[in-house]
Short mmCIF file of C-alpha atoms in Angstrom, two decimals:
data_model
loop_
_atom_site.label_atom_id
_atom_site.label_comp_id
_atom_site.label_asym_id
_atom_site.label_seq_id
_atom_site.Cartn_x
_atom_site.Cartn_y
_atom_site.Cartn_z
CA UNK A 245 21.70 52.09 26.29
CA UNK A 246 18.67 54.33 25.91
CA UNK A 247 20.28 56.09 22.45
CA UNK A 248 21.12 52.96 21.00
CA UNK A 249 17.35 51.58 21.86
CA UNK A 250 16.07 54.54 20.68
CA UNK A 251 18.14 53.60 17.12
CA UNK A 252 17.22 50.45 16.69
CA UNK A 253 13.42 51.20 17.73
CA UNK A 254 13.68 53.80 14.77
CA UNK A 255 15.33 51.58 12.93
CA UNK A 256 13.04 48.20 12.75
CA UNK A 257 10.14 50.01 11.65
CA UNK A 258 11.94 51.75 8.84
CA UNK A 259 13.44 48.96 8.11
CA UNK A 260 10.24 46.90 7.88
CA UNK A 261 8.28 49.65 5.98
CA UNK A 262 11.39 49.90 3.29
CA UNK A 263 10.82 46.09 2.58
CA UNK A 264 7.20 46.09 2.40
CA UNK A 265 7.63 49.12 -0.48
CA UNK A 266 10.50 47.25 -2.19
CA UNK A 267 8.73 44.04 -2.09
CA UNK A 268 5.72 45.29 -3.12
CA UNK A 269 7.08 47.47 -6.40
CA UNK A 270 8.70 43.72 -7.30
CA UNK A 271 5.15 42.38 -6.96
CA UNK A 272 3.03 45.32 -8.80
CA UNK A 273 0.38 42.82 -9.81
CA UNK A 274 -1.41 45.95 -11.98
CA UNK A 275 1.46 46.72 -13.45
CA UNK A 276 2.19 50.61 -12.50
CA UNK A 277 6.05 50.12 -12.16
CA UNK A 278 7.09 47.20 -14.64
CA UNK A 279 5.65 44.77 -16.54
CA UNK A 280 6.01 41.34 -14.30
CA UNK A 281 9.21 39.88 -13.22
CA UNK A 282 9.98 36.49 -13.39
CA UNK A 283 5.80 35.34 -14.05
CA UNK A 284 3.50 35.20 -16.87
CA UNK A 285 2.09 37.99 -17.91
CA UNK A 286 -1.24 37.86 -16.43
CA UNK A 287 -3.78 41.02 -15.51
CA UNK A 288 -6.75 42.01 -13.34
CA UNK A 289 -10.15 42.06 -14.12
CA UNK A 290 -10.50 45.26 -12.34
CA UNK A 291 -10.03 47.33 -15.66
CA UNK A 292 -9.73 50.77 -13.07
CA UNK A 293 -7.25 49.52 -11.24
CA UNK A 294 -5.36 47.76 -14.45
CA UNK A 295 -5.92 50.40 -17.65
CA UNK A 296 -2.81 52.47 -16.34
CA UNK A 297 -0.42 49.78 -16.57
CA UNK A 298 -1.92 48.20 -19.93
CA UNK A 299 -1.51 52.17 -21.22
CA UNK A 300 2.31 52.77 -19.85
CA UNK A 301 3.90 49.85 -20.92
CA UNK A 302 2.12 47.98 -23.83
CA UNK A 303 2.47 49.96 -27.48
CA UNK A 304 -1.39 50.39 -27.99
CA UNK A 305 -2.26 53.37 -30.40
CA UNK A 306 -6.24 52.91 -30.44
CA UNK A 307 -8.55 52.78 -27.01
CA UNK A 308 -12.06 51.30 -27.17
CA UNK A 309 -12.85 52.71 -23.73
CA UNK A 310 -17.17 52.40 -22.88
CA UNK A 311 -18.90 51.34 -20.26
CA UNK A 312 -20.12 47.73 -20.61
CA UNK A 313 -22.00 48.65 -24.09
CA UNK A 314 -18.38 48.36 -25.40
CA UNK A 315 -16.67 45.91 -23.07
CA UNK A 316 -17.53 42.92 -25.45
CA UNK A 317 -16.14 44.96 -28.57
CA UNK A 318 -12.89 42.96 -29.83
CA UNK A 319 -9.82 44.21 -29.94
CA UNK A 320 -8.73 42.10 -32.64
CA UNK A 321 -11.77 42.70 -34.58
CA UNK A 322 -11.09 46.14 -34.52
CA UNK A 323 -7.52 46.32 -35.63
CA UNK A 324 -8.70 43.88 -38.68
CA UNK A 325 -11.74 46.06 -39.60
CA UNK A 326 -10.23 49.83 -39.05
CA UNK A 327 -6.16 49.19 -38.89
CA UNK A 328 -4.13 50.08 -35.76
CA UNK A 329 -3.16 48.50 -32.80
CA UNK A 330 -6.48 48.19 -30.56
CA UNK A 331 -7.06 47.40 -26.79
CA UNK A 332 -10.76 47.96 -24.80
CA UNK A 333 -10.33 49.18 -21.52
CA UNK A 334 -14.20 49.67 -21.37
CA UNK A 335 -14.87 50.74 -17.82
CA UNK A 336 -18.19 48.66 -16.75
CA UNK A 337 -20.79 50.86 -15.10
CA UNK A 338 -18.29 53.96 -15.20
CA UNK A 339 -19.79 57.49 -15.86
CA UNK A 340 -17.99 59.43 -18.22
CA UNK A 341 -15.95 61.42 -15.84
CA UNK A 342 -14.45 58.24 -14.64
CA UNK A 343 -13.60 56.71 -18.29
CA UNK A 344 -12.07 60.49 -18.49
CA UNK A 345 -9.43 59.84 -16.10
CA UNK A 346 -8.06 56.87 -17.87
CA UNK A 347 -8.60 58.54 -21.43
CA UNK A 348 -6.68 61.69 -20.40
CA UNK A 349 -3.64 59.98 -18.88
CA UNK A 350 -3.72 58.13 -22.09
CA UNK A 351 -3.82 61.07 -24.57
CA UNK A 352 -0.80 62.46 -22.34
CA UNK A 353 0.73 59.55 -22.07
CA UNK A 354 1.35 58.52 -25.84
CA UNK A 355 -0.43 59.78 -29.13
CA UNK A 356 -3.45 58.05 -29.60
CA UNK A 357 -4.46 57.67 -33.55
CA UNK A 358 -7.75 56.46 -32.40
CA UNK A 359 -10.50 56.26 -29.54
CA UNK A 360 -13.78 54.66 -29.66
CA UNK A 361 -16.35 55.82 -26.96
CA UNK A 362 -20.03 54.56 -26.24
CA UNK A 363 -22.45 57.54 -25.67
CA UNK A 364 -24.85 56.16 -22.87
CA UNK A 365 -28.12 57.51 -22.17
CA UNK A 366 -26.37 60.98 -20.50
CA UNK A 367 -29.21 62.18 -18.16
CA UNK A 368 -27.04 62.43 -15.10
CA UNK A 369 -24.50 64.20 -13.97
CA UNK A 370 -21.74 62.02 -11.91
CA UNK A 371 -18.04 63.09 -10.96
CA UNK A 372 -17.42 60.12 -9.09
CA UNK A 373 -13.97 58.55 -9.45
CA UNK A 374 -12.01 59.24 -6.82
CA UNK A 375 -11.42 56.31 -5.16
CA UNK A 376 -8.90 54.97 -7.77
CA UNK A 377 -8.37 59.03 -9.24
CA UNK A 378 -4.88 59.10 -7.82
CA UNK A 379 -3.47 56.76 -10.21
CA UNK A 380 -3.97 58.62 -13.16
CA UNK A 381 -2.41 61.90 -11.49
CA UNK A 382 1.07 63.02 -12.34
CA UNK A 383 2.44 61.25 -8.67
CA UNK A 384 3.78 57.77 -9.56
CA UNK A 385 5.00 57.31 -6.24
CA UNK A 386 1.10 57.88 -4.40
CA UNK A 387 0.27 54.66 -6.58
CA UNK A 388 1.79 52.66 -4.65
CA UNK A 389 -0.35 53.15 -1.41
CA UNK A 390 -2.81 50.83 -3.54
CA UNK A 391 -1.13 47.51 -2.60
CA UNK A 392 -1.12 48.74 1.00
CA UNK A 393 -3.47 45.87 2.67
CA UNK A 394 -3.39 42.50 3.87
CA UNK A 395 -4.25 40.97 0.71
CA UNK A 396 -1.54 42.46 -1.57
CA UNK A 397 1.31 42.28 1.22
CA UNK A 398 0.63 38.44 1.44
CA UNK A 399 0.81 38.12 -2.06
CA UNK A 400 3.80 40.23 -2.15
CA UNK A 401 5.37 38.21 0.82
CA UNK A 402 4.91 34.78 -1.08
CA UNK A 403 5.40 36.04 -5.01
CA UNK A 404 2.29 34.36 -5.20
CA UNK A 405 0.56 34.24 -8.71
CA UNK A 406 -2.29 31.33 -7.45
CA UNK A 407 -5.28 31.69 -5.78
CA UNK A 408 -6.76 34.90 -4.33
CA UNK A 409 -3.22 36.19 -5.44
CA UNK A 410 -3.76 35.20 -9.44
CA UNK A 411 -4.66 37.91 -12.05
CA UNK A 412 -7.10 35.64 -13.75
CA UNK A 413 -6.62 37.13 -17.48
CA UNK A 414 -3.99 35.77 -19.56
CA UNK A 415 -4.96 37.41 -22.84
CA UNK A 416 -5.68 42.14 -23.12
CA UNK A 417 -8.01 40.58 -25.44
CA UNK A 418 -10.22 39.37 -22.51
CA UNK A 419 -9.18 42.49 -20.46
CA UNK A 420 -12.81 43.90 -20.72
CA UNK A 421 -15.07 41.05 -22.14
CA UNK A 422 -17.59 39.35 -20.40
CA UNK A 423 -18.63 37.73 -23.97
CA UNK A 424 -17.42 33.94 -21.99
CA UNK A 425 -19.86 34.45 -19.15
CA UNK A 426 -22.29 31.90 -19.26
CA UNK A 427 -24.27 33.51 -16.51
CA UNK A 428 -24.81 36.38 -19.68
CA UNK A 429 -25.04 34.29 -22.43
CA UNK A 430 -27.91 31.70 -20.99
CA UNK A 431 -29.95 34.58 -20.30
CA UNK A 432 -29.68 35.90 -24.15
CA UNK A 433 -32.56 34.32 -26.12
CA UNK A 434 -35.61 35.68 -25.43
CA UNK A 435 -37.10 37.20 -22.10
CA UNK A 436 -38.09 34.02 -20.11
CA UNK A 437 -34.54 33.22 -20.26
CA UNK A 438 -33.98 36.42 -18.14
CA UNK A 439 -35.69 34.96 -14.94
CA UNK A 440 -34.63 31.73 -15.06
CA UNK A 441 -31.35 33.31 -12.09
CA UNK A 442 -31.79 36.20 -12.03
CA UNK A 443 -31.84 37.03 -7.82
CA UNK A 444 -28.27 38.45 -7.90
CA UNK A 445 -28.41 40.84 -11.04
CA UNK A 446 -30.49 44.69 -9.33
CA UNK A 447 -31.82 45.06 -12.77
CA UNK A 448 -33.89 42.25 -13.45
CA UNK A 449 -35.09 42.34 -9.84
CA UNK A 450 -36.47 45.90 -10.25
CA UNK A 451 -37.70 44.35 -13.95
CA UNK A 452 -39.33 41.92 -12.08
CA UNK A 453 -41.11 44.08 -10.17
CA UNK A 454 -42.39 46.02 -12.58
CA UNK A 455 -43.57 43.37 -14.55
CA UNK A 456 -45.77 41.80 -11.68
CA UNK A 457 -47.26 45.35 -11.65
CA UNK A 458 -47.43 45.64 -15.01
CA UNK A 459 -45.80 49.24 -14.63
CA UNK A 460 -45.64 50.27 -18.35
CA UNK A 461 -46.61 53.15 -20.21
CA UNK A 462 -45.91 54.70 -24.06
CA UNK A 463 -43.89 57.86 -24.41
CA UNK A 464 -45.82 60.98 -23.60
CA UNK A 465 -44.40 64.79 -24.45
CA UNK A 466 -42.97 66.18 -21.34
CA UNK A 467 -41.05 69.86 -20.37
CA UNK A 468 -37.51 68.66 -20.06
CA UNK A 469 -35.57 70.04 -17.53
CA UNK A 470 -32.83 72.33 -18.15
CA UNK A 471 -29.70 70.90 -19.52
CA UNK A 472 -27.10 73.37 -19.33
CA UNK A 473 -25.18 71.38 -16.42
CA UNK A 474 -25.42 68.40 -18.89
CA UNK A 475 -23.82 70.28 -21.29
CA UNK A 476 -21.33 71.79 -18.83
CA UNK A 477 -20.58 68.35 -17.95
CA UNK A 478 -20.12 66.97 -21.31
CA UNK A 479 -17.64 70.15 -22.46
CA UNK A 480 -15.45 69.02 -19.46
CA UNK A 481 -15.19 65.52 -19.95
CA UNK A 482 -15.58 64.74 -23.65
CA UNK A 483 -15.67 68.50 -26.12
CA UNK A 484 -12.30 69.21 -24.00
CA UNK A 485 -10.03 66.02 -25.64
CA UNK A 486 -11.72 66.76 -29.11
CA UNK A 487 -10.19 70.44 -28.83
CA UNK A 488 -7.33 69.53 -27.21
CA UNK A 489 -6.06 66.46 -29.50
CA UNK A 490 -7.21 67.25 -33.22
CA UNK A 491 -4.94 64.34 -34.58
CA UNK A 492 -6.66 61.79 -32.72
CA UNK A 493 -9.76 60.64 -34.17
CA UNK A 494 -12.79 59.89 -31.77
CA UNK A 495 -15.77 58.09 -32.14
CA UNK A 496 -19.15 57.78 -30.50
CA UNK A 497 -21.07 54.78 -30.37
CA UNK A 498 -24.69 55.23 -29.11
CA UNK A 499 -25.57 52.10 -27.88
CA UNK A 500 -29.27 50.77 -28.86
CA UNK A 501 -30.77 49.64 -25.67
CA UNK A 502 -33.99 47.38 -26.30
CA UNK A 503 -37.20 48.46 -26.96
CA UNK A 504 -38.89 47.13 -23.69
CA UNK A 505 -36.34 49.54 -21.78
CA UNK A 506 -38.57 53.03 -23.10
CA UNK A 507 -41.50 51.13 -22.19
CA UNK A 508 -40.91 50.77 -18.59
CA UNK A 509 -42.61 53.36 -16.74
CA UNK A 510 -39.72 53.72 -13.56
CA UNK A 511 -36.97 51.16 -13.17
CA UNK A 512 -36.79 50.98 -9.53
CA UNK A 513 -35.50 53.84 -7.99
CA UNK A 514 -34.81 55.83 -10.54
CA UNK A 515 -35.45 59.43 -10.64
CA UNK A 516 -36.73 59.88 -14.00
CA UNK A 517 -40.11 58.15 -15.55
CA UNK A 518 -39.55 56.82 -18.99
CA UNK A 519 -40.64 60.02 -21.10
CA UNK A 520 -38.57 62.10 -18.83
CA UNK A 521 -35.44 59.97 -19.60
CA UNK A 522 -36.37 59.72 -23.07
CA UNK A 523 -36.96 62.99 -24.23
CA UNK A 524 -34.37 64.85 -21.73
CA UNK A 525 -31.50 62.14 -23.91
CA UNK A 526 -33.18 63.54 -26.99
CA UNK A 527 -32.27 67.16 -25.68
CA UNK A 528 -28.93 66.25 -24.61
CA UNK A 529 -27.94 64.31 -27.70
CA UNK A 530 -29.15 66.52 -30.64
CA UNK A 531 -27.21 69.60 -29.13
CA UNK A 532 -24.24 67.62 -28.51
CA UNK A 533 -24.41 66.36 -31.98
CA UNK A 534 -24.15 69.64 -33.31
CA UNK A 535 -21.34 70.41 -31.14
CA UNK A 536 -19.67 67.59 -32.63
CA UNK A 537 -20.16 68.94 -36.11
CA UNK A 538 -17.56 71.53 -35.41
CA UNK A 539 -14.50 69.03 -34.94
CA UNK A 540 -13.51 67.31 -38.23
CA UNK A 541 -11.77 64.46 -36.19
CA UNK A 542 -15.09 63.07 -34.57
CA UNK A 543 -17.60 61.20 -35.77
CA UNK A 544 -21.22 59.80 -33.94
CA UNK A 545 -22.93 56.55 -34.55
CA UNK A 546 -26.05 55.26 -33.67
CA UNK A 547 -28.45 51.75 -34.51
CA UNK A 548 -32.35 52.63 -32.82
CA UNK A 549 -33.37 53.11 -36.20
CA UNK A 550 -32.56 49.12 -36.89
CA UNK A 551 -35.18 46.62 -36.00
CA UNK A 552 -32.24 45.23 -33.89
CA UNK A 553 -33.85 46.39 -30.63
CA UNK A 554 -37.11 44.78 -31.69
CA UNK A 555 -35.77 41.48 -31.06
CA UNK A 556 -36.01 40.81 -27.33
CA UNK A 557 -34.23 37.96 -28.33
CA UNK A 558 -30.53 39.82 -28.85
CA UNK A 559 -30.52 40.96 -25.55
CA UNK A 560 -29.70 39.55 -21.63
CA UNK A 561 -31.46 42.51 -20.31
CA UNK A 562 -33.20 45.71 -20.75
CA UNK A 563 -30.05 46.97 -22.28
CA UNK A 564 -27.24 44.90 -22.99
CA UNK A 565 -26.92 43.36 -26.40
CA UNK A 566 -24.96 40.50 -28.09
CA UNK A 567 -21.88 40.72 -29.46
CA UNK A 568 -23.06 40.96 -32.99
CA UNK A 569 -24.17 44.05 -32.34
CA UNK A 570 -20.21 44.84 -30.98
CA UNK A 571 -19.30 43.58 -34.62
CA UNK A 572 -22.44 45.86 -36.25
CA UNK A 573 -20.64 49.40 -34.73
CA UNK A 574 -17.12 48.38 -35.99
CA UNK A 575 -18.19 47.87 -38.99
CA UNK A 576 -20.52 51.24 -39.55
CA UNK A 577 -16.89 52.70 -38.32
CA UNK A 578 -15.35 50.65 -41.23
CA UNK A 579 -17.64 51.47 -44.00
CA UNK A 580 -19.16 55.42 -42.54
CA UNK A 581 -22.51 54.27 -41.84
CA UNK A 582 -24.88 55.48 -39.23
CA UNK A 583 -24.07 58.67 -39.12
CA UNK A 584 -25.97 60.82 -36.91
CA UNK A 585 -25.71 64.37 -37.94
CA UNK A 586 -27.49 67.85 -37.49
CA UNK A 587 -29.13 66.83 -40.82
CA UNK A 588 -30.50 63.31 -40.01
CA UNK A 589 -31.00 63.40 -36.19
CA UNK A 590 -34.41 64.87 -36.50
CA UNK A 591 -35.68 62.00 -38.86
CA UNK A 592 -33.71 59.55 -36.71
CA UNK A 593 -35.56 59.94 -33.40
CA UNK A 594 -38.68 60.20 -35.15
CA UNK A 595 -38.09 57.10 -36.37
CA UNK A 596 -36.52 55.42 -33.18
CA UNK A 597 -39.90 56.95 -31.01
CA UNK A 598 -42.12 55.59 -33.63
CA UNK A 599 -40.79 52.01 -33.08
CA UNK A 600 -40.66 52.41 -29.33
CA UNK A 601 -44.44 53.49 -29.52
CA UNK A 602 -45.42 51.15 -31.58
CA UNK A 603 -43.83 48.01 -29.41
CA UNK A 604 -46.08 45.59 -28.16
CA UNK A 605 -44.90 44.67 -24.25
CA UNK A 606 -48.12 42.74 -23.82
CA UNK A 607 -47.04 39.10 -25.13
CA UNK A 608 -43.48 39.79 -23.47
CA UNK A 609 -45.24 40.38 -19.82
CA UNK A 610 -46.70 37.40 -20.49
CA UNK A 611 -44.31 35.70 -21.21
CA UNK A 612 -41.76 36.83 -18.34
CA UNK A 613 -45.34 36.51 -15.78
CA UNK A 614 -44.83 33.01 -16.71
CA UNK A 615 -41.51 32.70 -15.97
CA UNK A 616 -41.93 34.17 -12.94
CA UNK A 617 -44.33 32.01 -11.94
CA UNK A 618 -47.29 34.71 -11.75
CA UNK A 619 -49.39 33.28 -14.40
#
């Protein structure tokens, strides 16, 4: 009697967790195992959790993969404009050595013609990842440990595709956009529009703050700090697929943040006052242009010599543009225009400081003091 409760004690639990894995590889809402069964295709807003499944089993040849500087950046657009078979899996608020994870499973994956990356301010160093690391490793089976919680074992349970169970995006065109948010969109305009609600968005609180303060200041020469881990960082998670995939053609988009952003003394708590930032990017981005220069397949873009970033008006916040500026970098990829290159980057800051000196905050603080109510 004791054996045979033994075996069946043994057995329920196996039993149990054998039907929770099979019903759960049947469910695989991201995609990691199959591409749905029996449902729409439909994905998950939760492009870290979703890019591995869009890479395995849809025939993509071309990656736009930025933070949000890119996320708006049509697919479409960019299969029209440059040929190839486009998706973004732009990685909002991801450092580089996250969006490396996803772009190296994808370069081993498949061959990739084509990869379009945004080249954010890089003055910090950031491995961080891990938390959703495993599912770019060579283990298919440790993916699954991802749908072990309530949530995704209910779903599983009920082959539920509604409510909290629905992936909300019918279309990989949408995978990445937030061009449809009308939270975004109301705030694009001009500056007053920015603080109309703007309690839930950490940015435009610290903005805020400075503005009451009036915490502004031009650009003033300082001693940059040393840069070799920045470059150390950049040769592991960017030079390293240039070398290593010569047939696949990269390239960088510098996004132009606005003006008003190199005006602001410190953003909160940020580590690094405006010149610091400023001139420690300058450091970081001339030497890795020249890096660049060495690999025929790359090619660097960048727009702060426009009067694009003048305009308050094309932006939602201190740094995140409209989507015509999205169109604007496809089509300098299209025709080879702004180029940044060991010959022109010297002229090009110049250029881009001059117009951030010269930028009048005053009737913007104004403006924004009234929307605040502080004038």
């Amino acid at each position: 009697m004791d054996k045979k409760f033994c075996i069946i004690s043994l057995a329920i639990p196996l039993f149990v967790g054998l039907f929770l894995v099979l019903i759960l590889y049947f469910y695989d809402p991201f995609l990691l195992y199959h591409k749905p069964y029996f449902r729409e295709e439909t994905y998950s807003d939760d492009i870290r959790m979703q890019a591995k499944g869009i890479i395995k089993h849809y025939n993509f040849d071309s990656y736009i993969l930025g933070t949000s500087m890119l996320a708006n950046t049509s697919a479409k657009e960019a299969k029209e404009k440059l040929g190839g078979e486009w998706v973004n899996l732009s990685l909002a608020g991801s450092s580089l050595a996250e969006r490396a994870l996803v772009l190296n499973y994808a370069l081993r994956k498949k061959p990739i013609k084509s990869v379009i990356l945004s080249l954010d301010a890089i003055v910090g160093i950031s491995e961080s990842g891990s938390y959703f690391a495993f599912l770019y490793d060579n283990n298919e089976l440790n993916d699954l440990k991802i749908y072990f919680n309530g949530k995704f074992i209910k779903c599983a349970l009920s082959l539920s595709n509604s409510g909290g169970c629905k992936m909300t995006i019918k279309d990989t065109e949408e995978l990445a956009s937030f061009r449809n948010d009308e939270q975004v969109n109301k705030r694009l305009g001009g500056i007053q529009n920015w603080f109309v609600d703007y309690k839930n968005v950490a940015q435009l609180l610290d903005l805020a703050d400075v503005i009451r303060v009036n915490d502004f200041a031009k650009l003033q020469k300082v001693n940059v700090r040393d840069i070799s881990n920045d470059k150390k960082y950049l040769d592991k998670f960017l030079l390293t697929f240039v070398r290593d995939y010569p047939q696949t053609n990269f390239y960088f988009i510098v996004p132009p943040y606005s003006r008003l952003n190199y005006n602001v003394y410190r953003l909160g708590k940020k580590p690094m006052t405006n010149s610091e930032y400023f001139y420690t990017w300058v450091a970081v981005l001339t030497w890795l242009i020249g890096e660049l220069e060495a690999y025929p397949n790359t090619k660097i873009y960048g727009f702060d010599t426009l009067d694009y970033a003048d305009n308050i008006a094309n932006y939602s916040d201190l740094v995140h543009y409209n989507i015509d500026m999205n169109s604007m970098q496809l089509d300098a990829i299209r025709d080879n225009t702004h180029r940044l290159t060991s010959e022109n980057i010297e002229e090009y800051l110049k250029i881009m400081k001059q117009k951030i000196q010269e930028y009048d905050v005053e009737p913007l603080v104004k403006i924004a003091k009234e929307a605040l109510g502080e004038e």
